[in-house]
Backbone as XML, in Angstrom:
<?xml version="1.0"?>
<chain id="A" units="angstrom">
  <residue number="1" name="MET">
    <atom name="N" x="97.902" y="71.516" z="101.946"/>
    <atom name="CA" x="96.835" y="72.500" z="102.051"/>
    <atom name="C" x="96.748" y="73.360" z="100.799"/>
  </residue>
  <residue number="2" name="GLY">
    <atom name="N" x="97.792" y="73.364" z="100.007"/>
    <atom name="CA" x="97.758" y="74.159" z="98.802"/>
    <atom name="C" x="98.045" y="75.639" z="99.038"/>
  </residue>
  <residue number="3" name="ARG">
    <atom name="N" x="98.572" y="75.965" z="100.205"/>
    <atom name="CA" x="98.890" y="77.359" z="100.525"/>
    <atom name="C" x="100.371" y="77.464" z="100.876"/>
  </residue>
  <residue number="4" name="SER">
    <atom name="N" x="100.935" y="78.602" z="100.592"/>
    <atom name="CA" x="102.350" y="78.799" z="100.911"/>
    <atom name="C" x="102.526" y="78.995" z="102.416"/>
  </residue>
  <residue number="5" name="LYS">
    <atom name="N" x="103.736" y="78.760" z="102.879"/>
    <atom name="CA" x="104.036" y="78.957" z="104.303"/>
    <atom name="C" x="103.808" y="80.408" z="104.696"/>
  </residue>
  <residue number="6" name="SER">
    <atom name="N" x="104.200" y="81.322" z="103.830"/>
    <atom name="CA" x="104.034" y="82.739" z="104.170"/>
    <atom name="C" x="102.551" y="83.119" z="104.287"/>
  </residue>
  <residue number="7" name="ALA">
    <atom name="N" x="101.693" y="82.535" z="103.457"/>
    <atom name="CA" x="100.255" y="82.813" z="103.553"/>
    <atom name="C" x="99.691" y="82.293" z="104.869"/>
  </residue>
  <residue number="8" name="ILE">
    <atom name="N" x="100.140" y="81.126" z="105.281"/>
    <atom name="CA" x="99.692" y="80.550" z="106.549"/>
    <atom name="C" x="100.163" y="81.415" z="107.720"/>
  </residue>
  <residue number="9" name="VAL">
    <atom name="N" x="101.416" y="81.827" z="107.685"/>
    <atom name="CA" x="101.962" y="82.664" z="108.754"/>
    <atom name="C" x="101.236" y="84.006" z="108.800"/>
  </residue>
  <residue number="10" name="ARG">
    <atom name="N" x="100.970" y="84.603" z="107.635"/>
    <atom name="CA" x="100.223" y="85.873" z="107.581"/>
    <atom name="C" x="98.868" y="85.719" z="108.248"/>
  </residue>
  <residue number="11" name="ASP">
    <atom name="N" x="98.161" y="84.634" z="107.930"/>
    <atom name="CA" x="96.848" y="84.395" z="108.528"/>
    <atom name="C" x="96.948" y="84.251" z="110.045"/>
  </residue>
  <residue number="12" name="LEU">
    <atom name="N" x="97.964" y="83.525" z="110.505"/>
    <atom name="CA" x="98.143" y="83.347" z="111.945"/>
    <atom name="C" x="98.431" y="84.684" z="112.629"/>
  </residue>
  <residue number="13" name="ILE">
    <atom name="N" x="99.254" y="85.506" z="112.019"/>
    <atom name="CA" x="99.562" y="86.825" z="112.585"/>
    <atom name="C" x="98.307" y="87.692" z="112.631"/>
  </residue>
  <residue number="14" name="GLU">
    <atom name="N" x="97.534" y="87.691" z="111.554"/>
    <atom name="CA" x="96.295" y="88.471" z="111.526"/>
    <atom name="C" x="95.337" y="88.014" z="112.618"/>
  </residue>
  <residue number="15" name="ARG">
    <atom name="N" x="95.193" y="86.710" z="112.790"/>
    <atom name="CA" x="94.307" y="86.180" z="113.845"/>
    <atom name="C" x="94.795" y="86.591" z="115.221"/>
  </residue>
  <residue number="16" name="HIS">
    <atom name="N" x="96.106" y="86.533" z="115.430"/>
    <atom name="CA" x="96.673" y="86.927" z="116.715"/>
    <atom name="C" x="96.395" y="88.401" z="116.990"/>
  </residue>
  <residue number="17" name="LEU">
    <atom name="N" x="96.623" y="89.258" z="115.990"/>
    <atom name="CA" x="96.398" y="90.688" z="116.169"/>
    <atom name="C" x="94.924" y="90.990" z="116.409"/>
  </residue>
  <residue number="18" name="GLU">
    <atom name="N" x="94.039" y="90.313" z="115.711"/>
    <atom name="CA" x="92.601" y="90.509" z="115.912"/>
    <atom name="C" x="92.204" y="90.096" z="117.327"/>
  </residue>
  <residue number="19" name="ALA">
    <atom name="N" x="92.712" y="88.963" z="117.774"/>
    <atom name="CA" x="92.392" y="88.482" z="119.125"/>
    <atom name="C" x="92.920" y="89.460" z="120.167"/>
  </residue>
  <residue number="20" name="HIS">
    <atom name="N" x="94.129" y="89.973" z="119.958"/>
    <atom name="CA" x="94.707" y="90.936" z="120.895"/>
    <atom name="C" x="93.868" y="92.208" z="120.919"/>
  </residue>
  <residue number="21" name="SER">
    <atom name="N" x="93.428" y="92.656" z="119.763"/>
    <atom name="CA" x="92.601" y="93.856" z="119.669"/>
    <atom name="C" x="91.293" y="93.660" z="120.422"/>
  </residue>
  <residue number="22" name="ILE">
    <atom name="N" x="90.669" y="92.514" z="120.258"/>
    <atom name="CA" x="89.419" y="92.215" z="120.951"/>
    <atom name="C" x="89.661" y="92.165" z="122.452"/>
  </residue>
  <residue number="23" name="ASP">
    <atom name="N" x="90.762" y="91.542" z="122.875"/>
    <atom name="CA" x="91.095" y="91.491" z="124.299"/>
    <atom name="C" x="91.264" y="92.897" z="124.867"/>
  </residue>
  <residue number="24" name="GLU">
    <atom name="N" x="91.934" y="93.765" z="124.130"/>
    <atom name="CA" x="92.158" y="95.138" z="124.580"/>
    <atom name="C" x="90.839" y="95.903" z="124.667"/>
  </residue>
  <residue number="25" name="GLN">
    <atom name="N" x="89.966" y="95.710" z="123.693"/>
    <atom name="CA" x="88.667" y="96.373" z="123.717"/>
    <atom name="C" x="87.842" y="95.896" z="124.904"/>
  </residue>
  <residue number="26" name="MET">
    <atom name="N" x="87.888" y="94.606" z="125.185"/>
    <atom name="CA" x="87.160" y="94.065" z="126.332"/>
    <atom name="C" x="87.731" y="94.610" z="127.638"/>
  </residue>
  <residue number="27" name="ARG">
    <atom name="N" x="89.057" y="94.720" z="127.734"/>
    <atom name="CA" x="89.685" y="95.253" z="128.942"/>
    <atom name="C" x="89.222" y="96.688" z="129.175"/>
  </residue>
  <residue number="28" name="ARG">
    <atom name="N" x="89.202" y="97.481" z="128.119"/>
    <atom name="CA" x="88.753" y="98.869" z="128.243"/>
    <atom name="C" x="87.284" y="98.945" z="128.628"/>
  </residue>
  <residue number="29" name="ALA">
    <atom name="N" x="86.467" y="98.076" z="128.043"/>
    <atom name="CA" x="85.037" y="98.070" z="128.365"/>
    <atom name="C" x="84.806" y="97.726" z="129.830"/>
  </residue>
  <residue number="30" name="VAL">
    <atom name="N" x="85.581" y="96.796" z="130.355"/>
    <atom name="CA" x="85.450" y="96.424" z="131.760"/>
    <atom name="C" x="85.824" y="97.606" z="132.642"/>
  </residue>
  <residue number="31" name="ILE">
    <atom name="N" x="86.892" y="98.304" z="132.297"/>
    <atom name="CA" x="87.310" y="99.471" z="133.079"/>
    <atom name="C" x="86.214" y="100.538" z="133.063"/>
  </residue>
  <residue number="32" name="VAL">
    <atom name="N" x="85.667" y="100.801" z="131.894"/>
    <atom name="CA" x="84.606" y="101.800" z="131.783"/>
    <atom name="C" x="83.389" y="101.373" z="132.595"/>
  </residue>
  <residue number="33" name="ALA">
    <atom name="N" x="82.995" y="100.114" z="132.466"/>
    <atom name="CA" x="81.827" y="99.619" z="133.187"/>
    <atom name="C" x="82.049" y="99.685" z="134.697"/>
  </residue>
  <residue number="34" name="ARG">
    <atom name="N" x="83.246" y="99.355" z="135.128"/>
    <atom name="CA" x="83.553" y="99.361" z="136.559"/>
    <atom name="C" x="83.558" y="100.780" z="137.106"/>
  </residue>
  <residue number="35" name="ASP">
    <atom name="N" x="84.045" y="101.718" z="136.317"/>
    <atom name="CA" x="84.199" y="103.100" z="136.784"/>
    <atom name="C" x="82.981" y="103.986" z="136.511"/>
  </residue>
  <residue number="36" name="THR">
    <atom name="N" x="81.954" y="103.447" z="135.900"/>
    <atom name="CA" x="80.791" y="104.240" z="135.522"/>
    <atom name="C" x="79.728" y="104.190" z="136.614"/>
  </residue>
  <residue number="37" name="ASP">
    <atom name="N" x="79.244" y="105.343" z="136.968"/>
    <atom name="CA" x="78.143" y="105.452" z="137.919"/>
    <atom name="C" x="76.863" y="105.012" z="137.200"/>
  </residue>
  <residue number="38" name="PRO">
    <atom name="N" x="76.165" y="104.016" z="137.722"/>
    <atom name="CA" x="74.964" y="103.523" z="137.020"/>
    <atom name="C" x="73.866" y="104.573" z="136.897"/>
  </residue>
  <residue number="39" name="THR">
    <atom name="N" x="73.955" y="105.668" z="137.652"/>
    <atom name="CA" x="72.937" y="106.713" z="137.535"/>
    <atom name="C" x="73.242" y="107.691" z="136.413"/>
  </residue>
  <residue number="40" name="GLU">
    <atom name="N" x="74.473" y="107.636" z="135.849"/>
    <atom name="CA" x="74.823" y="108.515" z="134.735"/>
    <atom name="C" x="74.193" y="108.015" z="133.448"/>
  </residue>
  <residue number="41" name="ASP">
    <atom name="N" x="73.937" y="108.938" z="132.541"/>
    <atom name="CA" x="73.462" y="108.475" z="131.238"/>
    <atom name="C" x="74.645" y="107.965" z="130.416"/>
  </residue>
  <residue number="42" name="ALA">
    <atom name="N" x="74.376" y="107.182" z="129.411"/>
    <atom name="CA" x="75.418" y="106.511" z="128.630"/>
    <atom name="C" x="76.360" y="107.511" z="127.951"/>
  </residue>
  <residue number="43" name="LEU">
    <atom name="N" x="75.841" y="108.611" z="127.438"/>
    <atom name="CA" x="76.689" y="109.577" z="126.746"/>
    <atom name="C" x="77.704" y="110.191" z="127.704"/>
  </residue>
  <residue number="44" name="THR">
    <atom name="N" x="77.264" y="110.597" z="128.870"/>
    <atom name="CA" x="78.165" y="111.184" z="129.856"/>
    <atom name="C" x="79.229" y="110.179" z="130.254"/>
  </residue>
  <residue number="45" name="ALA">
    <atom name="N" x="78.848" y="108.941" z="130.459"/>
    <atom name="CA" x="79.797" y="107.899" z="130.846"/>
    <atom name="C" x="80.835" y="107.690" z="129.754"/>
  </residue>
  <residue number="46" name="ASP">
    <atom name="N" x="80.416" y="107.678" z="128.504"/>
    <atom name="CA" x="81.359" y="107.480" z="127.392"/>
    <atom name="C" x="82.329" y="108.644" z="127.289"/>
  </residue>
  <residue number="47" name="LEU">
    <atom name="N" x="81.869" y="109.849" z="127.510"/>
    <atom name="CA" x="82.726" y="111.025" z="127.379"/>
    <atom name="C" x="83.761" y="111.097" z="128.482"/>
  </residue>
  <residue number="48" name="THR">
    <atom name="N" x="83.460" y="110.579" z="129.670"/>
    <atom name="CA" x="84.433" y="110.637" z="130.759"/>
    <atom name="C" x="85.657" y="109.798" z="130.471"/>
  </residue>
  <residue number="49" name="VAL">
    <atom name="N" x="85.535" y="108.800" z="129.645"/>
    <atom name="CA" x="86.672" y="107.949" z="129.286"/>
    <atom name="C" x="87.716" y="108.756" z="128.534"/>
  </residue>
  <residue number="50" name="TRP">
    <atom name="N" x="87.293" y="109.727" z="127.761"/>
    <atom name="CA" x="88.211" y="110.500" z="126.929"/>
    <atom name="C" x="88.907" y="111.614" z="127.695"/>
  </residue>
  <residue number="51" name="ASP">
    <atom name="N" x="88.547" y="111.821" z="128.958"/>
    <atom name="CA" x="89.175" y="112.876" z="129.758"/>
    <atom name="C" x="90.591" y="112.556" z="130.171"/>
  </residue>
  <residue number="52" name="ASP">
    <atom name="N" x="90.993" y="111.290" z="130.115"/>
    <atom name="CA" x="92.317" y="110.881" z="130.590"/>
    <atom name="C" x="93.432" y="111.471" z="129.800"/>
  </residue>
</chain>
């Protein structure tokens, strides 16, 4: 491949961390969506997440 082992491992670690970050963001979004009253406006719903 013309790349060092350490470069390949670095790329794999970065991809893993990015995927984990996306998974965590999706998990949080699901929690917010599940706990949000559909009659609330978006700003109020977003601010309630920070009350924890």
